[in-house]
XYZ file of C-alpha atoms in Angstrom:
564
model
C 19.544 7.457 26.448
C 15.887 6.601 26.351
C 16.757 3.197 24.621
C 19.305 2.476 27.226
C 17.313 0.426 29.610
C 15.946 -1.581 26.580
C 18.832 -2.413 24.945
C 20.738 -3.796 28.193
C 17.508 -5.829 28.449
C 17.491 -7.416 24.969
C 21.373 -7.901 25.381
C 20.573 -10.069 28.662
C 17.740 -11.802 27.284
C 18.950 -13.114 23.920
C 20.641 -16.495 24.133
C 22.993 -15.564 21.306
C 24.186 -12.218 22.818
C 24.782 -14.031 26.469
C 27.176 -16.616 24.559
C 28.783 -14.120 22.905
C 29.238 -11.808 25.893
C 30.975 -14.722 27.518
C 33.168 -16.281 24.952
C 34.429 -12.214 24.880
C 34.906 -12.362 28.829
C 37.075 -15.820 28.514
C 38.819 -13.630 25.871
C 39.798 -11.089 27.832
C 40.691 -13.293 31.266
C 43.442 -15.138 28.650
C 44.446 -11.929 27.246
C 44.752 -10.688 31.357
C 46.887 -13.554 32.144
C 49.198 -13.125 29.477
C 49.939 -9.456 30.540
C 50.483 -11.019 34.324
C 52.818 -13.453 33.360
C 54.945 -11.154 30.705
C 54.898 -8.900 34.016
C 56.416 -11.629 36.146
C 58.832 -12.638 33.577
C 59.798 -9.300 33.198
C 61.014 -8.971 37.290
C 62.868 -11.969 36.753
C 65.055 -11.043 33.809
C 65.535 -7.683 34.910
C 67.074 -9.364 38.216
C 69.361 -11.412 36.313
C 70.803 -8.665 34.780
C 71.154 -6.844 38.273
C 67.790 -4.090 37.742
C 64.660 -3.880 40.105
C 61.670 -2.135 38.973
C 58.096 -2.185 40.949
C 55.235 -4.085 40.048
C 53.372 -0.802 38.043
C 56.589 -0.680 35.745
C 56.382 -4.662 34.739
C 52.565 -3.967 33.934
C 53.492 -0.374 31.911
C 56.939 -2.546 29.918
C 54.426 -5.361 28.866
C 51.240 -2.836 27.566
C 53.911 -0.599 25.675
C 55.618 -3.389 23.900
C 51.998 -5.256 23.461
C 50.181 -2.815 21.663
C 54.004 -2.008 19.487
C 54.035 1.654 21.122
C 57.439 0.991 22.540
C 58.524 4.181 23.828
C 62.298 2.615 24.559
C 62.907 4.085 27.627
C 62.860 0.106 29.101
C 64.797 -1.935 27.266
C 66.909 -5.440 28.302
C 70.407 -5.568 27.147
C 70.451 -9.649 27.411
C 69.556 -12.016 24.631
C 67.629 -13.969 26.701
C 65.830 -10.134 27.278
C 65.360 -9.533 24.115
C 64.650 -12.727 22.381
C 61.574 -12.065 25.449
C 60.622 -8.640 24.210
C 60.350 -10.424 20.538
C 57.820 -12.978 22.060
C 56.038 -9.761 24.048
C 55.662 -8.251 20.385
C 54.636 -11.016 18.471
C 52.293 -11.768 20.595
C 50.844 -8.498 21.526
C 50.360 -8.194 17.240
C 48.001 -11.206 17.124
C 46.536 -10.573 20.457
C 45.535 -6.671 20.936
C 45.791 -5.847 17.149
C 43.792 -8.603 15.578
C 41.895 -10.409 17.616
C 41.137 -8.032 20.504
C 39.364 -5.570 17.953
C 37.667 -8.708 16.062
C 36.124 -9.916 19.539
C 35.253 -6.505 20.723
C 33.050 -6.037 17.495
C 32.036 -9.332 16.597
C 30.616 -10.110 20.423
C 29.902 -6.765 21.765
C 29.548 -3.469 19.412
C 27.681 -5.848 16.852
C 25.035 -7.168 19.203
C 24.843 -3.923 20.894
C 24.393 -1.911 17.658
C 21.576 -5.029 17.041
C 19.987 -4.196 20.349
C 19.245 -0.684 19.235
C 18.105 -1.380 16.059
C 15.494 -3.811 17.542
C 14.775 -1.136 20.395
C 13.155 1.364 18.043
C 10.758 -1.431 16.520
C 7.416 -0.868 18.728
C 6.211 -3.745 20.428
C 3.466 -2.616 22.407
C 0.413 0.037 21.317
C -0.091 2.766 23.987
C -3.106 1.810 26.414
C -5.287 4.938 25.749
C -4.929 4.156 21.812
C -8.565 3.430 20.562
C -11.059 2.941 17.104
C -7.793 2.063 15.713
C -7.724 -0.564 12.293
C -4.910 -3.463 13.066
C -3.520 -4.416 9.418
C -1.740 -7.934 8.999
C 0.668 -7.440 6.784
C 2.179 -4.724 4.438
C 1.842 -5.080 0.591
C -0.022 -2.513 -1.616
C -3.564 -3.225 0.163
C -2.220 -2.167 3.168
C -0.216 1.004 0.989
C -3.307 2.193 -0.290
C -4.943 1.528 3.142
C -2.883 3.533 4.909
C -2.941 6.740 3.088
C -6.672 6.576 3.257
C -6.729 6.308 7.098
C -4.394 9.425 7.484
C -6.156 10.982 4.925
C -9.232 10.416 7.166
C -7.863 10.525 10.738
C -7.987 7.292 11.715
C -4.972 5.306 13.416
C -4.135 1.854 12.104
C -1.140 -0.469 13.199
C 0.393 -2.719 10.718
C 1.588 -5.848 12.369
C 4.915 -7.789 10.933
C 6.893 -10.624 11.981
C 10.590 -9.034 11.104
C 12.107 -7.105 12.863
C 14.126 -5.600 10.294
C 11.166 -4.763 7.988
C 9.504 -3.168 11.015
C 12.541 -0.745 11.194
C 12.265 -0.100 7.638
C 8.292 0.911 8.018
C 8.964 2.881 11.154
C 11.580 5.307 8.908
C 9.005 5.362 6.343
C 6.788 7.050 9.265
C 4.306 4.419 9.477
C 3.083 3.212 12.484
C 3.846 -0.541 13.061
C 4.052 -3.338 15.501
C 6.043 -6.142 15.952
C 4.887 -9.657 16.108
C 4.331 -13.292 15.202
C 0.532 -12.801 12.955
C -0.319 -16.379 14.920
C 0.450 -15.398 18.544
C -2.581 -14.076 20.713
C 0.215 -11.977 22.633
C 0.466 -9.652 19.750
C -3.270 -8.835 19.099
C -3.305 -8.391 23.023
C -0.361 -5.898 22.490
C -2.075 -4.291 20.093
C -5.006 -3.533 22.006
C -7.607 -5.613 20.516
C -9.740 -5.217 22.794
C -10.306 -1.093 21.988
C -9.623 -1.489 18.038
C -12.288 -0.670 15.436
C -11.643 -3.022 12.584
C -8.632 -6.123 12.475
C -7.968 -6.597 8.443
C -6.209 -9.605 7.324
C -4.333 -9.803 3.937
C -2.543 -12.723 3.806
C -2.916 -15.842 1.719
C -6.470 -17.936 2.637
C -5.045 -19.754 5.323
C -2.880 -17.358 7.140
C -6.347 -15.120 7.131
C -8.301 -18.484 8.668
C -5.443 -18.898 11.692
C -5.583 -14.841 12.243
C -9.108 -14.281 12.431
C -10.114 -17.395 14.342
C -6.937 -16.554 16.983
C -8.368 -12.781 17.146
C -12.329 -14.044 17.403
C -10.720 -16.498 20.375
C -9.489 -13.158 22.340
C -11.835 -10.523 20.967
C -15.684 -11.339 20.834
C -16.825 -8.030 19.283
C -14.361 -6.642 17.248
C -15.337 -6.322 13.397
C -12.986 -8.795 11.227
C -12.439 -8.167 7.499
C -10.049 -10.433 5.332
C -9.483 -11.116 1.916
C -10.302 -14.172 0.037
C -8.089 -15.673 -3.292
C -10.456 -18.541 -3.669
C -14.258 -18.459 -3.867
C -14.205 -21.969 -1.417
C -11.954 -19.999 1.139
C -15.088 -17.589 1.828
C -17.143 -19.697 3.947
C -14.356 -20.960 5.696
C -13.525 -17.542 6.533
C -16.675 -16.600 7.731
C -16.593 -19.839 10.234
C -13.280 -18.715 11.475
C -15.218 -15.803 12.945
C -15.295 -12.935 9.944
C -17.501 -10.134 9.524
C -16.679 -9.492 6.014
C -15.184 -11.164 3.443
C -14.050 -9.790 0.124
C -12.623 -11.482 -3.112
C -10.768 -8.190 -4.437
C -9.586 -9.423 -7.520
C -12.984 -10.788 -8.254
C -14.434 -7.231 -7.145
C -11.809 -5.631 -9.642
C -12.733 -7.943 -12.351
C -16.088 -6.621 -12.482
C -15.544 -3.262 -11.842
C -13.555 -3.618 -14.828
C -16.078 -5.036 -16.801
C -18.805 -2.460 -15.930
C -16.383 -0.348 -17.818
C -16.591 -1.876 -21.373
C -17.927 -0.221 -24.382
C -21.283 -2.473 -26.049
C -23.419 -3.204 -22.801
C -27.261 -2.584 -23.259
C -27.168 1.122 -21.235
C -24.622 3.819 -21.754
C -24.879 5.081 -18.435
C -23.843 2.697 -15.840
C -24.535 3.749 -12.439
C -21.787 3.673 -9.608
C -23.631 5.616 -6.996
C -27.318 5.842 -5.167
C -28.226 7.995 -2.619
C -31.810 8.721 -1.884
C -32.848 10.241 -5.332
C -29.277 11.051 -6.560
C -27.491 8.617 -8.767
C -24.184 9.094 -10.295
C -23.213 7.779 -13.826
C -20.230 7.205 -16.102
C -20.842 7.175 -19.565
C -18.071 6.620 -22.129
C -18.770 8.844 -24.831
C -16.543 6.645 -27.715
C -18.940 6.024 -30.467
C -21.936 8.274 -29.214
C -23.005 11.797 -30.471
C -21.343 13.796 -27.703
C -17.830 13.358 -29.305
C -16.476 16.905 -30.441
C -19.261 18.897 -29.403
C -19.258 20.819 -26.123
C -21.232 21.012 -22.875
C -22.985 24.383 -24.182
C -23.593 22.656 -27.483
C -25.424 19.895 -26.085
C -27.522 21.237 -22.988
C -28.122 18.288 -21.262
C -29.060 19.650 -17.978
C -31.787 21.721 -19.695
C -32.855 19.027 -22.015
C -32.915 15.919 -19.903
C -32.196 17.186 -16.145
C -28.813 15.473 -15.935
C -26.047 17.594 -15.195
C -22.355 16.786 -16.044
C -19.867 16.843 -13.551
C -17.143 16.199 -14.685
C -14.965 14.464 -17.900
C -11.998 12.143 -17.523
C -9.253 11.900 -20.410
C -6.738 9.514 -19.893
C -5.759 10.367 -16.231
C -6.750 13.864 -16.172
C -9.898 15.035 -14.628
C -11.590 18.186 -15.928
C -14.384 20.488 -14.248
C -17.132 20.854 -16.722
C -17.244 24.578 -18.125
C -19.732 25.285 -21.067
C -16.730 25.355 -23.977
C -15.447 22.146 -22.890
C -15.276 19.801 -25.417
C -16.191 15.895 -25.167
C -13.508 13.432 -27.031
C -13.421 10.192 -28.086
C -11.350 9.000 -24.997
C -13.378 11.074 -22.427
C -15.696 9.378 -19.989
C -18.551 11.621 -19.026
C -20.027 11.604 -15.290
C -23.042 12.572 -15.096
C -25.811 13.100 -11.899
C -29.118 13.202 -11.785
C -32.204 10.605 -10.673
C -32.751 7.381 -12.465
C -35.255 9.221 -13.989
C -32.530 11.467 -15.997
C -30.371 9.103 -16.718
C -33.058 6.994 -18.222
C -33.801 9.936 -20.404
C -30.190 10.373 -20.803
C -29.715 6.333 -22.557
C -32.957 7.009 -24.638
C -31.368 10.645 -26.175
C -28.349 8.728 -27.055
C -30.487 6.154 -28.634
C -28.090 3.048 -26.220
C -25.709 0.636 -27.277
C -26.596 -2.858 -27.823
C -24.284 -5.357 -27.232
C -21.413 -5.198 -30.099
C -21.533 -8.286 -32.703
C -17.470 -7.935 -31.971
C -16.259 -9.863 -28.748
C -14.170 -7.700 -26.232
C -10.548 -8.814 -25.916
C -9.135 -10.069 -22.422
C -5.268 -10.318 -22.112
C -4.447 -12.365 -19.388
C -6.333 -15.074 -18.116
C -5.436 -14.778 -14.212
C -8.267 -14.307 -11.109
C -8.851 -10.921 -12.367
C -8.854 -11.761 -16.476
C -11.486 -14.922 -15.222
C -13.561 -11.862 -13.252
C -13.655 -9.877 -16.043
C -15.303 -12.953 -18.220
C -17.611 -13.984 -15.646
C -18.926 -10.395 -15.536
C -19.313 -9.880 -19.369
C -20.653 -12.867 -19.418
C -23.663 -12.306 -17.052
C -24.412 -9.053 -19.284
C -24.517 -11.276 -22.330
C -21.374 -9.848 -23.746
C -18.904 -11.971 -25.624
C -15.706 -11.958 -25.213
C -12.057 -13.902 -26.119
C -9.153 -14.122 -23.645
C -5.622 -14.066 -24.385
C -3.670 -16.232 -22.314
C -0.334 -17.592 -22.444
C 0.056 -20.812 -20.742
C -1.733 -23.624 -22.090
C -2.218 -25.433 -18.309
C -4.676 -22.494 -17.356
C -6.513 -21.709 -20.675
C -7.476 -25.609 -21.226
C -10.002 -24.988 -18.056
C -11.741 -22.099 -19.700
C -14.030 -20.778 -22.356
C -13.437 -18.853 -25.554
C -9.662 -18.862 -24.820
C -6.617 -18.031 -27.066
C -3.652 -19.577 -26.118
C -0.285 -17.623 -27.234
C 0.870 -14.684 -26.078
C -0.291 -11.425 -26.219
C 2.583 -9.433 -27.440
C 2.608 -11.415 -30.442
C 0.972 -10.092 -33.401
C -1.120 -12.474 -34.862
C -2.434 -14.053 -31.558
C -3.780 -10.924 -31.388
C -5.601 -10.588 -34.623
C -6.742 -14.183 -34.235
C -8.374 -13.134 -31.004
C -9.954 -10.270 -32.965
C -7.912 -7.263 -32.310
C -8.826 -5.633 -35.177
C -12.667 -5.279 -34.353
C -13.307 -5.334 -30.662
C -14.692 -2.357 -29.244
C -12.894 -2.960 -25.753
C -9.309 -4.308 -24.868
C -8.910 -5.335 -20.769
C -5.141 -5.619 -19.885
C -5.125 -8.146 -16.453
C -1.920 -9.491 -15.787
C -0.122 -8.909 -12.625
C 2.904 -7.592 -13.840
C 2.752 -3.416 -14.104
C 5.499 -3.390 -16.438
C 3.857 -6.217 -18.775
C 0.374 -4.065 -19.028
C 2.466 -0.928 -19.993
C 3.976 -3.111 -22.738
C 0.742 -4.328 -24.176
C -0.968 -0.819 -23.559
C 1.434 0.943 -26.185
C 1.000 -2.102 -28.067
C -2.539 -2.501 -28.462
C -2.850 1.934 -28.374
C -0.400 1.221 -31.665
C -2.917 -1.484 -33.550
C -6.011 0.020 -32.770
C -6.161 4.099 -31.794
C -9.912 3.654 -31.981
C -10.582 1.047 -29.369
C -11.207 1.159 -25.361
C -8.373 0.139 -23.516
C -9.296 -0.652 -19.658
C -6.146 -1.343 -17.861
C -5.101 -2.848 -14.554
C -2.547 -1.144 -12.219
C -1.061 -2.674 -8.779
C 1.317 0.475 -7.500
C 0.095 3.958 -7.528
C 3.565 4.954 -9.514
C 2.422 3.073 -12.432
C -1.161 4.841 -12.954
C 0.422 8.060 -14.756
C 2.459 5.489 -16.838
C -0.575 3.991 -17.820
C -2.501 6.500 -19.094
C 0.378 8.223 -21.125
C 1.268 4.893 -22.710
C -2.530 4.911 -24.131
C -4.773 3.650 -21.516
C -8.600 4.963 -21.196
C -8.826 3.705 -17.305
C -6.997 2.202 -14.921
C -8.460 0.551 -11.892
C -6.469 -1.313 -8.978
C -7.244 -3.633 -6.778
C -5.663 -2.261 -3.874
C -7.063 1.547 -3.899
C -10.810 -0.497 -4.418
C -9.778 -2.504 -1.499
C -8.680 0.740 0.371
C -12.520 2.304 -0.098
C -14.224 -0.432 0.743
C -12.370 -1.118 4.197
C -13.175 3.317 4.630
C -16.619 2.601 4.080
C -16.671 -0.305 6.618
C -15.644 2.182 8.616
C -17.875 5.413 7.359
C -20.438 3.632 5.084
C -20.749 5.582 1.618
C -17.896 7.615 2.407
C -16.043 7.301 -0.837
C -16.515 5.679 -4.206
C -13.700 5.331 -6.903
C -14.629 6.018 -10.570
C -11.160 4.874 -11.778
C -7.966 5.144 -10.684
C -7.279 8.851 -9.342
C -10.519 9.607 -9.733
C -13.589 9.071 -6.566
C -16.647 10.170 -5.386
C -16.919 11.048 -1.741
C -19.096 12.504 1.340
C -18.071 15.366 3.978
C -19.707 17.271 6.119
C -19.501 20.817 6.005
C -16.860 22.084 8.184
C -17.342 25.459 10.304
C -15.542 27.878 7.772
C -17.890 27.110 4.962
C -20.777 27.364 7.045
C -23.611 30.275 6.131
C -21.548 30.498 2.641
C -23.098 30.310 -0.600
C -21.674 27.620 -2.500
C -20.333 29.770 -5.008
C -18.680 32.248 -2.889
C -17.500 28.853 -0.799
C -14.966 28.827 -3.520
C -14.280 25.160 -3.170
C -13.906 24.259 -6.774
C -11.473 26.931 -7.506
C -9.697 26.223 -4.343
C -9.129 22.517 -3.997
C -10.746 21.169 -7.438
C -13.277 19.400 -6.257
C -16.962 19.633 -7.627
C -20.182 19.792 -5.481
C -22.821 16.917 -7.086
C -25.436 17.069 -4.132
C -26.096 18.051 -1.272
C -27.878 16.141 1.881
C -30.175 18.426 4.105
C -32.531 16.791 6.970
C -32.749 13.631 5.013
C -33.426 15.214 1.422
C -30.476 15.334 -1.213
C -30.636 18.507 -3.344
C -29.433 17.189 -6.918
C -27.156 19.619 -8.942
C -27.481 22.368 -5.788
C -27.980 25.899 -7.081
C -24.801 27.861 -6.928
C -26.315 30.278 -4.569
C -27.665 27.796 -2.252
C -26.328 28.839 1.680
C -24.737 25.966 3.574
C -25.636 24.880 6.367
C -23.123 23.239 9.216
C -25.243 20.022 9.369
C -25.506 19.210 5.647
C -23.202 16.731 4.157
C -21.812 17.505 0.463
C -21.455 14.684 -2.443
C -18.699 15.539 -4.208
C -16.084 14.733 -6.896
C -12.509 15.210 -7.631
C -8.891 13.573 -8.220
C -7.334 11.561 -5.068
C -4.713 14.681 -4.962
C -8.270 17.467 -4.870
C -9.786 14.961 -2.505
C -7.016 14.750 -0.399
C -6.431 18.832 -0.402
C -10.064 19.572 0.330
C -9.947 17.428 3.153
C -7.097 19.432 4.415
C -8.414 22.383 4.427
C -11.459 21.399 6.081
C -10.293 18.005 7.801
C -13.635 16.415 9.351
C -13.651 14.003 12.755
C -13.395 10.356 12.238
């Protein structure tokens, strides 16, 4: 009954609903006439054939023989009565059994049942709602996005013009407004004015018109937006944006600091004070098939491993673990130790082979631009012939067919990126390419969360999305250095040390056994203890580095949630 007052409003505001409320009011005056003038007829034959019966009785003959009930205690014994009573059926057929119910649900239930549907889609944010993030748009940015906000305690609004996709959000449990994305009245409504961060994801110039209309009403409130093309960033900036981001681009190179044959084996993802965090494939290096014990790298170098990642699956380091071909080794330490680290396994100068791209899209041209800065050739696969005459050391054919691929050098290249935008497409070539070279890197890209797991099974070494890198970097606009992600599934993140594992040693903190997430470092008045002893005591203002799966992340924080 809540809805009540809001759905008699809509009903008398809508144009449609008014017009249709009417045309079932003239209905129902004709239909009322009818039933007066069978009434009157009624009197008059019955006095021709010498009966009287009051007014009530004409009414109850002409509903009764109307809606075919007929209970035949009435009946006329003229022909002229009953060829009347015929005419009284007939029409009460067409007039309460077709068309009465037609009008009833065509001009009332239907708009009503509208009106409640479009009741339950929010149009307003609460007043005392604050530090919020206002999202423009739902796609898998905004997917990603959200989970991370819950996952952190922050509220977000997504804002969409339909009302009917709104409804379908709001039974997903999302929170959501509705609104035209170029109407000042809906940023208003969504309390601009008290929101920590507006995010547009639309196309270039959908993201111009929103930020410059929310800049217009909202002096100080932090913009972010995406940008497709590199000439759409200034523009953006202009309209009134704090930060702009080129995700594909972003993804392209994070891809490409991935590859096997760059000049260092460890490639830093993470800084902190002294700490830095590496990955390190260890394909075609000395740590394949021996295991942590075997090599001792913490005692030999001062880097300590924290963790290997094999197709999808993360492991915590124990001293029997063994290092494959397909694992990629993190390791922590200071620049120091990793530098010691790249001279014990002697680096990797750039491979004589070029690394394969398939797909020459915004993230397969990323990917190019990146090797290319490091000096690394490469060849890219790309199917149409309109978009590969614009760009260098390009294949043109397709890259499920055999001997494009071997022409584009298949056989020898020490890496294989898979960029299209099609999920289904890059599990196609991953099983492919898995099937004509077992030996070789294959870096994949993902755009739903569903497909990761596929990914990796069908043969892929990492996977990396542009929406979950999106996703962290929007969280660390919001809590800088907050979280980092190795690959797909797989980050690097900060929390403070919540209450319960206060005065706890680390080891008897059980937090590795418990949520499956490893302790790199921890920060303590301004100093970052690398690779903490085990039976270090925590303290409730130091702030742990640590690493784990999105699913351990996502437990530990839980457990021991921390304020936003």
């Amino acid at each position: 009954m809540k809805y009540l007052p809001s759905q008699i409003i809509y009903l008398m505001q809508n144009r449609r609903t008014r017009r249709n409320i009417r045309t079932l009011a003239e209905f129902l005056l004709v239909l009322g006439l009818f039933i007066v003038a069978y009434s009157v007829i009624f009197h008059f034959l019955m006095a021709l054939e010498g009966r009287d019966y009051s007014m009530i009785t004409g009414f109850y003959w002409t509903l009764t023989v109307m809606s075919t009930l007929g209970f035949g205690d009435i009946t006329f014994v003229s022909d002229p009565g009953k060829i009347f009573s015929i005419i009284v059926l007939l029409s009460g057929i067409v007039f309460l059994l077709i068309m009465l119910p037609f009008a009833f649900i065509q001009f009332f239930y239907a708009p009503w049942l509208e009106a409640q549907s479009k009741s339950r889609a929010p149009r307003q944010l609460p007043e005392q709602i604050a530090g919020h993030v206002i999202i423009t748009g739902y796609n898998p940015i905004a997917i990603a996005l959200v989970r991370r906000l819950s996952q952190y305690g922050h509220d977000y609004v997504i804002l969409v013009p339909e009302v009917a996709q709104a409804l379908d959000l709001v039974d997903q449990g999302l929170q959501v407004l509705v609104g035209e994305l170029d109407d000042p009245d809906t940023y208003v409504r969504a309390r601009i004015d008290s929101a920590a961060l507006v995010l547009a994801i639309n196309d270039d110039m959908k993201n111009t018109s929103i930020a410059f209309i929310v800049r217009g009403i909202a002096q100080q409130v932090p913009i972010a937006a995406n940008a497709d093309s590199q000439n759409s960033v200034d523009i953006l900036n202009l309209a009134g944006c704090n930060h702009v981001f080129q995700f594909m681009n972003m993804l392209g190179q994070a891809l490409a600091r991935r590859t096997l044959g760059r000049r260092t084996l460890a490639n830093i993802i993470y800084r902190s004070g002294e700490l830095a965090i590496a990955a390190t494939p260890a394909m075609q290096t000395r740590l394949v098939g021996r295991t942590i014990g075997e090599l001792g790298l913490r005692q030999q170098l001062g880097v300590n491993v924290v963790g290997l990642w094999n197709r999808g699956q993360f492991i915590l380091p124990r001293v029997d673990s063994v290092i494959e071909a397909s694992s990629v080794v993190v390791i922590a330490g200071s620049e120091t130790h990793l530098a010691n680290y790249d001279n014990y396994i002697g680096g990797i100068s750039c491979a004589e082979a070029p690394v394969l791209i398939l797909g020459g899209g915004r993230v397969g041209q990323a990917t190019a631009a990146a090797l290319r800065e490091e000096g690394i050739d490469y060849r890219i696969v790309e199917k149409s012939s309109r978009v590969g005459e614009h760009m260098e050391r390009v294949i043109v054919g397709s890259a499920d067919d055999h001997d494009t691929l071997v022409k584009a050098g298949i056989r020898e290249a020490p890496s294989v990126f898979i960029t299209t935008h099609s999920d289904e497409m890059n599990i196609y070539l991953t099983i492919y390419c898995r099937q004509l070279r077992p030996d070789t890197r294959i870096i994949c890209r993902s755009n739903l969360d569903r497909n990761i797991s596929v990914l990796h099974a069908a043969g892929a070494d990492m996977v990396m999305s542009h929406a979950s890198m999106a996703a962290n970097n929007i969280i660390n606009l919001l809590s800088p250095g907050k979280v980092l992600i190795l690959t797909e599934g797989l980050n690097i993140f900060r929390h403070r040390v919540h209450l319960n594992l206060a005065g706890k040693t680390l080891i008897s903190s059980n937090i590795r056994r418990d949520t499956g997430c490893s302790v790199i470092a921890i920060r303590r008045r301004g100093e970052t203890m690398i690779n903490p002893d085990p039976a270090i005591e925590l303290d409730a203002d130091d702030e742990m580095i640590m690493i784990g799966t999105a699913e351990s992340e996502h437990l530990f924080t839980s457990m021991y949630p921390e304020k936003a």
